[in-house]
């Protein structure tokens, strides 16, 4: 079997794209270290998480924009990461937040019905101020994850191995990172993979990070700030509401939170067709193929004008010119002067008068 002539160049392009993916993943790890150490030297411990996530978002956006501009020759590297401020982007965030909140409610209801949640509420004004700071922290933290897992690195992975293999690879990597957290389990890893698939589906349907960002923010902030439940094993996110779940491990995840419950994994999978249905119009708008014109350029205005003139011109009979048909035989040539016929004479020698 002969190798296609462009097979070598295609394989080289896939290898370069995969190399860009590895470089982007390495940059994400380095940016986390830089953001953490930079924030430690600027603010006190209370504000450290918020500033760290803000610095991480800044480093990722600028760093990946440089990658896209230098390595991929992207004319608009920030927008092509999925951060395009297009018409309706705030509405996409709102749809995502509502979807994430609905997923959180669907996971909390069985905990309440088949067990309960012990709530402690604080009405201190200072606590409400910290509640806004925690909301900003979750917004920045989830945005950083979207940029890292569905921005430039994911786009490079798609160029290297294809769309759906890249979806599976990035989702599994997200689950592996969750497995490193203290108190994680097989259930928490499954929830992370299912969440990664859901968020990537939202990105592919809209070709932007706004909808997946809203879904993850709604999913995390609703549990932490509204219900006071643990998030990835941490319980100090909400200064206003503190909740202790009293239910089975498969429903509540105990101290690790709903991120470690098998029921949450099932809810994530069930939410996929709903997200697919809700993004039908957005998918039609941003995933429709671009029609590239081909053939010979034609002046449509001139062609339409000629057609109109031909249709409105009055009908006049065509007058054909008359053609005279000459005889086929030509007249004989005239005789020469020295070849004149002799005059007829009579018998007596006198000229004969023919008249």
GROMACS .gro file of C-alpha atoms in nm:
model
  355
    1UNK     CA    1   0.000   0.000   0.000
    2UNK     CA    2   0.142   0.337  -0.097
    3UNK     CA    3   0.154   0.625   0.149
    4UNK     CA    4  -0.046   0.938   0.055
    5UNK     CA    5   0.178   1.228  -0.042
    6UNK     CA    6   0.048   1.452   0.237
    7UNK     CA    7   0.061   1.188   0.512
    8UNK     CA    8   0.405   1.297   0.630
    9UNK     CA    9   0.316   1.665   0.658
   10UNK     CA   10  -0.011   1.580   0.836
   11UNK     CA   11   0.169   1.367   1.095
   12UNK     CA   12   0.423   1.644   1.152
   13UNK     CA   13   0.135   1.889   1.206
   14UNK     CA   14  -0.026   1.654   1.460
   15UNK     CA   15   0.302   1.619   1.648
   16UNK     CA   16   0.350   1.995   1.660
   17UNK     CA   17  -0.003   2.043   1.789
   18UNK     CA   18   0.051   1.781   2.058
   19UNK     CA   19   0.376   1.953   2.152
   20UNK     CA   20   0.185   2.280   2.194
   21UNK     CA   21  -0.063   2.098   2.417
   22UNK     CA   22   0.216   1.968   2.641
   23UNK     CA   23   0.374   2.313   2.651
   24UNK     CA   24   0.041   2.470   2.749
   25UNK     CA   25  -0.012   2.209   3.023
   26UNK     CA   26   0.336   2.277   3.161
   27UNK     CA   27   0.267   2.651   3.155
   28UNK     CA   28  -0.050   2.595   3.359
   29UNK     CA   29   0.148   2.422   3.635
   30UNK     CA   30   0.414   2.693   3.633
   31UNK     CA   31   0.151   2.969   3.638
   32UNK     CA   32  -0.011   2.816   3.948
   33UNK     CA   33   0.321   2.825   4.132
   34UNK     CA   34   0.394   3.182   4.023
   35UNK     CA   35   0.046   3.301   4.120
   36UNK     CA   36   0.066   3.138   4.463
   37UNK     CA   37   0.407   3.276   4.549
   38UNK     CA   38   0.329   3.616   4.405
   39UNK     CA   39   0.011   3.648   4.610
   40UNK     CA   40   0.190   3.543   4.928
   41UNK     CA   41   0.419   3.843   4.904
   42UNK     CA   42   0.145   4.098   4.841
   43UNK     CA   43  -0.149   4.040   5.076
   44UNK     CA   44  -0.228   3.881   5.407
   45UNK     CA   45  -0.353   3.526   5.441
   46UNK     CA   46  -0.724   3.613   5.437
   47UNK     CA   47  -0.703   3.765   5.089
   48UNK     CA   48  -0.446   3.518   4.957
   49UNK     CA   49  -0.687   3.277   4.776
   50UNK     CA   50  -0.870   3.558   4.597
   51UNK     CA   51  -0.556   3.733   4.474
   52UNK     CA   52  -0.396   3.403   4.379
   53UNK     CA   53  -0.686   3.312   4.150
   54UNK     CA   54  -0.690   3.661   3.999
   55UNK     CA   55  -0.320   3.638   3.919
   56UNK     CA   56  -0.365   3.289   3.779
   57UNK     CA   57  -0.640   3.404   3.542
   58UNK     CA   58  -0.423   3.693   3.425
   59UNK     CA   59  -0.121   3.470   3.363
   60UNK     CA   60  -0.326   3.211   3.174
   61UNK     CA   61  -0.501   3.462   2.949
   62UNK     CA   62  -0.182   3.651   2.863
   63UNK     CA   63   0.035   3.340   2.835
   64UNK     CA   64  -0.200   3.146   2.612
   65UNK     CA   65  -0.261   3.457   2.402
   66UNK     CA   66   0.114   3.474   2.339
   67UNK     CA   67   0.115   3.104   2.247
   68UNK     CA   68  -0.168   3.153   2.000
   69UNK     CA   69  -0.015   3.465   1.845
   70UNK     CA   70   0.340   3.331   1.812
   71UNK     CA   71   0.291   2.958   1.753
   72UNK     CA   72  -0.044   2.953   1.570
   73UNK     CA   73  -0.046   3.299   1.407
   74UNK     CA   74  -0.389   3.371   1.553
   75UNK     CA   75  -0.508   3.725   1.469
   76UNK     CA   76  -0.728   3.746   1.782
   77UNK     CA   77  -0.570   3.508   2.035
   78UNK     CA   78  -0.781   3.610   2.334
   79UNK     CA   79  -1.110   3.571   2.150
   80UNK     CA   80  -0.998   3.243   1.995
   81UNK     CA   81  -0.940   3.102   2.344
   82UNK     CA   82  -1.317   3.118   2.388
   83UNK     CA   83  -1.327   3.460   2.556
   84UNK     CA   84  -1.502   3.646   2.277
   85UNK     CA   85  -1.726   3.929   2.398
   86UNK     CA   86  -1.984   3.857   2.135
   87UNK     CA   87  -2.352   3.945   2.137
   88UNK     CA   88  -2.536   3.761   2.414
   89UNK     CA   89  -2.231   3.644   2.610
   90UNK     CA   90  -2.383   3.759   2.939
   91UNK     CA   91  -2.694   3.558   2.859
   92UNK     CA   92  -2.480   3.250   2.804
   93UNK     CA   93  -2.327   3.298   3.149
   94UNK     CA   94  -2.676   3.333   3.296
   95UNK     CA   95  -2.793   3.010   3.131
   96UNK     CA   96  -2.486   2.835   3.265
   97UNK     CA   97  -2.535   2.961   3.621
   98UNK     CA   98  -2.899   2.852   3.614
   99UNK     CA   99  -2.796   2.508   3.485
  100UNK     CA  100  -2.529   2.466   3.752
  101UNK     CA  101  -2.774   2.575   4.023
  102UNK     CA  102  -3.032   2.325   3.894
  103UNK     CA  103  -2.774   2.044   3.908
  104UNK     CA  104  -2.683   2.140   4.264
  105UNK     CA  105  -3.049   2.146   4.370
  106UNK     CA  106  -3.107   1.807   4.207
  107UNK     CA  107  -2.819   1.666   4.413
  108UNK     CA  108  -2.922   1.833   4.740
  109UNK     CA  109  -3.287   1.727   4.733
  110UNK     CA  110  -3.221   1.353   4.792
  111UNK     CA  111  -2.987   1.445   5.076
  112UNK     CA  112  -3.266   1.646   5.239
  113UNK     CA  113  -3.537   1.386   5.173
  114UNK     CA  114  -3.343   1.079   5.281
  115UNK     CA  115  -3.141   1.232   5.560
  116UNK     CA  116  -3.105   1.602   5.621
  117UNK     CA  117  -2.867   1.897   5.643
  118UNK     CA  118  -2.786   2.061   5.976
  119UNK     CA  119  -2.761   2.434   5.900
  120UNK     CA  120  -2.598   2.711   6.100
  121UNK     CA  121  -2.665   3.065   5.976
  122UNK     CA  122  -2.480   3.383   6.073
  123UNK     CA  123  -2.637   3.727   6.023
  124UNK     CA  124  -2.323   3.927   6.092
  125UNK     CA  125  -2.273   4.210   5.842
  126UNK     CA  126  -1.903   4.132   5.821
  127UNK     CA  127  -1.992   3.776   5.719
  128UNK     CA  128  -2.198   3.902   5.424
  129UNK     CA  129  -1.898   4.106   5.309
  130UNK     CA  130  -1.682   3.794   5.309
  131UNK     CA  131  -1.962   3.614   5.126
  132UNK     CA  132  -1.910   3.847   4.828
  133UNK     CA  133  -1.538   3.788   4.843
  134UNK     CA  134  -1.596   3.411   4.838
  135UNK     CA  135  -1.827   3.451   4.539
  136UNK     CA  136  -1.552   3.641   4.355
  137UNK     CA  137  -1.306   3.366   4.450
  138UNK     CA  138  -1.527   3.094   4.301
  139UNK     CA  139  -1.583   3.302   3.987
  140UNK     CA  140  -1.209   3.344   3.930
  141UNK     CA  141  -1.122   2.986   4.026
  142UNK     CA  142  -1.376   2.835   3.787
  143UNK     CA  143  -1.272   3.075   3.509
  144UNK     CA  144  -0.909   2.968   3.550
  145UNK     CA  145  -1.012   2.603   3.515
  146UNK     CA  146  -1.211   2.676   3.201
  147UNK     CA  147  -0.919   2.858   3.040
  148UNK     CA  148  -0.682   2.575   3.131
  149UNK     CA  149  -0.902   2.279   3.031
  150UNK     CA  150  -1.118   2.419   2.751
  151UNK     CA  151  -0.912   2.706   2.615
  152UNK     CA  152  -0.587   2.698   2.421
  153UNK     CA  153  -0.465   2.359   2.555
  154UNK     CA  154  -0.787   2.187   2.453
  155UNK     CA  155  -0.779   2.347   2.109
  156UNK     CA  156  -0.424   2.219   2.058
  157UNK     CA  157  -0.532   1.871   2.167
  158UNK     CA  158  -0.816   1.880   1.912
  159UNK     CA  159  -0.569   1.963   1.636
  160UNK     CA  160  -0.342   1.680   1.749
  161UNK     CA  161  -0.577   1.385   1.806
  162UNK     CA  162  -0.924   1.496   1.700
  163UNK     CA  163  -1.225   1.643   1.879
  164UNK     CA  164  -1.379   1.354   2.073
  165UNK     CA  165  -1.047   1.189   2.171
  166UNK     CA  166  -0.941   1.529   2.305
  167UNK     CA  167  -1.268   1.554   2.500
  168UNK     CA  168  -1.204   1.220   2.668
  169UNK     CA  169  -0.837   1.295   2.735
  170UNK     CA  170  -0.899   1.635   2.894
  171UNK     CA  171  -1.188   1.501   3.104
  172UNK     CA  172  -0.979   1.212   3.234
  173UNK     CA  173  -0.693   1.450   3.316
  174UNK     CA  174  -0.937   1.665   3.513
  175UNK     CA  175  -1.048   1.355   3.703
  176UNK     CA  176  -0.687   1.260   3.777
  177UNK     CA  177  -0.621   1.604   3.924
  178UNK     CA  178  -0.925   1.560   4.148
  179UNK     CA  179  -0.788   1.225   4.263
  180UNK     CA  180  -0.486   1.403   4.415
  181UNK     CA  181  -0.702   1.602   4.657
  182UNK     CA  182  -0.714   1.485   5.021
  183UNK     CA  183  -1.018   1.267   5.091
  184UNK     CA  184  -1.084   1.189   4.724
  185UNK     CA  185  -1.225   0.856   4.612
  186UNK     CA  186  -1.335   0.669   4.303
  187UNK     CA  187  -1.667   0.851   4.322
  188UNK     CA  188  -1.500   1.193   4.325
  189UNK     CA  189  -1.292   1.097   4.023
  190UNK     CA  190  -1.605   0.978   3.839
  191UNK     CA  191  -1.785   1.303   3.923
  192UNK     CA  192  -1.490   1.506   3.794
  193UNK     CA  193  -1.483   1.312   3.466
  194UNK     CA  194  -1.860   1.347   3.419
  195UNK     CA  195  -1.838   1.719   3.497
  196UNK     CA  196  -1.553   1.754   3.247
  197UNK     CA  197  -1.760   1.588   2.977
  198UNK     CA  198  -2.057   1.814   3.054
  199UNK     CA  199  -1.849   2.133   3.046
  200UNK     CA  200  -1.669   2.033   2.727
  201UNK     CA  201  -2.003   1.958   2.563
  202UNK     CA  202  -2.117   2.308   2.658
  203UNK     CA  203  -1.802   2.454   2.503
  204UNK     CA  204  -1.833   2.259   2.179
  205UNK     CA  205  -2.197   2.361   2.140
  206UNK     CA  206  -2.118   2.733   2.183
  207UNK     CA  207  -1.747   2.761   2.092
  208UNK     CA  208  -1.696   2.989   2.393
  209UNK     CA  209  -1.613   2.954   2.762
  210UNK     CA  210  -1.907   3.155   2.892
  211UNK     CA  211  -2.160   2.870   2.920
  212UNK     CA  212  -1.923   2.612   3.079
  213UNK     CA  213  -1.789   2.880   3.312
  214UNK     CA  214  -2.143   2.961   3.425
  215UNK     CA  215  -2.228   2.593   3.476
  216UNK     CA  216  -1.925   2.524   3.693
  217UNK     CA  217  -1.965   2.846   3.890
  218UNK     CA  218  -2.333   2.771   3.953
  219UNK     CA  219  -2.253   2.414   4.055
  220UNK     CA  220  -1.978   2.511   4.300
  221UNK     CA  221  -2.109   2.841   4.438
  222UNK     CA  222  -2.462   2.708   4.497
  223UNK     CA  223  -2.337   2.425   4.718
  224UNK     CA  224  -2.085   2.633   4.906
  225UNK     CA  225  -2.255   2.971   4.946
  226UNK     CA  226  -2.626   2.883   4.951
  227UNK     CA  227  -2.629   2.542   5.119
  228UNK     CA  228  -2.301   2.563   5.312
  229UNK     CA  229  -2.188   2.218   5.196
  230UNK     CA  230  -1.825   2.109   5.160
  231UNK     CA  231  -1.654   2.155   4.824
  232UNK     CA  232  -1.369   1.915   4.755
  233UNK     CA  233  -1.336   1.851   5.127
  234UNK     CA  234  -1.323   2.219   5.231
  235UNK     CA  235  -1.598   2.359   5.454
  236UNK     CA  236  -1.482   2.716   5.523
  237UNK     CA  237  -1.607   2.879   5.203
  238UNK     CA  238  -1.930   3.031   5.332
  239UNK     CA  239  -1.916   3.259   5.637
  240UNK     CA  240  -2.296   3.292   5.639
  241UNK     CA  241  -2.427   2.935   5.599
  242UNK     CA  242  -2.263   2.620   5.732
  243UNK     CA  243  -2.422   2.285   5.652
  244UNK     CA  244  -2.349   1.933   5.771
  245UNK     CA  245  -2.510   1.665   5.553
  246UNK     CA  246  -2.674   1.372   5.729
  247UNK     CA  247  -2.730   1.108   5.464
  248UNK     CA  248  -2.575   0.810   5.291
  249UNK     CA  249  -2.229   0.838   5.139
  250UNK     CA  250  -2.358   0.770   4.789
  251UNK     CA  251  -2.588   1.073   4.817
  252UNK     CA  252  -2.394   1.328   5.022
  253UNK     CA  253  -2.028   1.235   4.990
  254UNK     CA  254  -1.989   1.306   5.363
  255UNK     CA  255  -1.702   1.542   5.444
  256UNK     CA  256  -1.578   1.559   5.087
  257UNK     CA  257  -1.909   1.700   4.968
  258UNK     CA  258  -2.126   1.623   4.670
  259UNK     CA  259  -1.812   1.601   4.456
  260UNK     CA  260  -1.763   1.257   4.611
  261UNK     CA  261  -2.115   1.116   4.570
  262UNK     CA  262  -2.215   0.868   4.303
  263UNK     CA  263  -2.554   1.031   4.274
  264UNK     CA  264  -2.390   1.355   4.158
  265UNK     CA  265  -2.215   1.160   3.882
  266UNK     CA  266  -2.552   1.028   3.762
  267UNK     CA  267  -2.700   1.379   3.768
  268UNK     CA  268  -2.412   1.510   3.556
  269UNK     CA  269  -2.475   1.246   3.294
  270UNK     CA  270  -2.849   1.315   3.293
  271UNK     CA  271  -2.782   1.689   3.250
  272UNK     CA  272  -2.595   1.637   2.921
  273UNK     CA  273  -2.901   1.595   2.692
  274UNK     CA  274  -3.067   1.894   2.859
  275UNK     CA  275  -2.759   2.110   2.791
  276UNK     CA  276  -2.749   1.976   2.436
  277UNK     CA  277  -3.113   2.073   2.386
  278UNK     CA  278  -3.079   2.414   2.549
  279UNK     CA  279  -2.787   2.509   2.322
  280UNK     CA  280  -2.959   2.425   1.994
  281UNK     CA  281  -2.979   2.785   1.873
  282UNK     CA  282  -2.626   2.867   1.990
  283UNK     CA  283  -2.489   2.562   1.816
  284UNK     CA  284  -2.664   2.655   1.492
  285UNK     CA  285  -2.520   3.005   1.516
  286UNK     CA  286  -2.160   2.920   1.599
  287UNK     CA  287  -2.114   2.569   1.453
  288UNK     CA  288  -2.270   2.620   1.110
  289UNK     CA  289  -2.015   2.557   0.833
  290UNK     CA  290  -1.877   2.863   0.658
  291UNK     CA  291  -1.970   2.866   0.290
  292UNK     CA  292  -1.671   2.960   0.075
  293UNK     CA  293  -1.770   3.091  -0.269
  294UNK     CA  294  -1.608   2.931  -0.571
  295UNK     CA  295  -1.612   2.951  -0.951
  296UNK     CA  296  -1.583   3.260  -1.170
  297UNK     CA  297  -1.676   3.599  -1.019
  298UNK     CA  298  -1.992   3.738  -1.176
  299UNK     CA  299  -2.132   4.091  -1.160
  300UNK     CA  300  -2.483   4.003  -1.045
  301UNK     CA  301  -2.605   4.363  -1.070
  302UNK     CA  302  -2.499   4.394  -1.433
  303UNK     CA  303  -2.650   4.055  -1.519
  304UNK     CA  304  -2.979   4.149  -1.353
  305UNK     CA  305  -2.981   4.484  -1.534
  306UNK     CA  306  -2.931   4.318  -1.873
  307UNK     CA  307  -3.204   4.067  -1.798
  308UNK     CA  308  -3.441   4.347  -1.699
  309UNK     CA  309  -3.368   4.546  -2.016
  310UNK     CA  310  -3.422   4.238  -2.229
  311UNK     CA  311  -3.755   4.169  -2.058
  312UNK     CA  312  -3.885   4.525  -2.089
  313UNK     CA  313  -3.768   4.597  -2.447
  314UNK     CA  314  -4.065   4.622  -2.697
  315UNK     CA  315  -4.094   4.343  -2.949
  316UNK     CA  316  -4.015   4.468  -3.304
  317UNK     CA  317  -4.014   4.241  -3.608
  318UNK     CA  318  -3.676   4.179  -3.750
  319UNK     CA  319  -3.634   4.323  -4.103
  320UNK     CA  320  -3.407   4.114  -4.320
  321UNK     CA  321  -3.234   4.278  -4.621
  322UNK     CA  322  -3.329   4.169  -4.975
  323UNK     CA  323  -3.077   3.965  -5.165
  324UNK     CA  324  -3.065   3.980  -5.550
  325UNK     CA  325  -2.976   3.652  -5.716
  326UNK     CA  326  -2.767   3.699  -6.036
  327UNK     CA  327  -2.794   3.465  -6.339
  328UNK     CA  328  -2.557   3.178  -6.343
  329UNK     CA  329  -2.440   3.241  -6.714
  330UNK     CA  330  -2.218   3.541  -6.783
  331UNK     CA  331  -2.240   3.748  -7.114
  332UNK     CA  332  -1.992   3.663  -7.395
  333UNK     CA  333  -1.683   3.882  -7.427
  334UNK     CA  334  -1.683   4.154  -7.699
  335UNK     CA  335  -1.504   4.083  -8.031
  336UNK     CA  336  -1.178   4.245  -8.123
  337UNK     CA  337  -1.180   4.522  -8.389
  338UNK     CA  338  -0.966   4.325  -8.641
  339UNK     CA  339  -1.194   4.026  -8.622
  340UNK     CA  340  -1.501   4.200  -8.772
  341UNK     CA  341  -1.704   3.991  -9.010
  342UNK     CA  342  -1.657   4.071  -9.387
  343UNK     CA  343  -1.938   4.246  -9.568
  344UNK     CA  344  -2.160   4.026  -9.775
  345UNK     CA  345  -2.155   4.112 -10.153
  346UNK     CA  346  -2.387   4.030 -10.431
  347UNK     CA  347  -2.294   3.821 -10.728
  348UNK     CA  348  -2.203   4.128 -10.943
  349UNK     CA  349  -1.962   4.252 -10.678
  350UNK     CA  350  -2.176   4.523 -10.537
  351UNK     CA  351  -2.215   4.540 -10.162
  352UNK     CA  352  -2.524   4.377 -10.030
  353UNK     CA  353  -2.752   4.596  -9.838
  354UNK     CA  354  -2.890   4.394  -9.545
  355UNK     CA  355  -3.163   4.645  -9.490
   0.00000   0.00000   0.00000
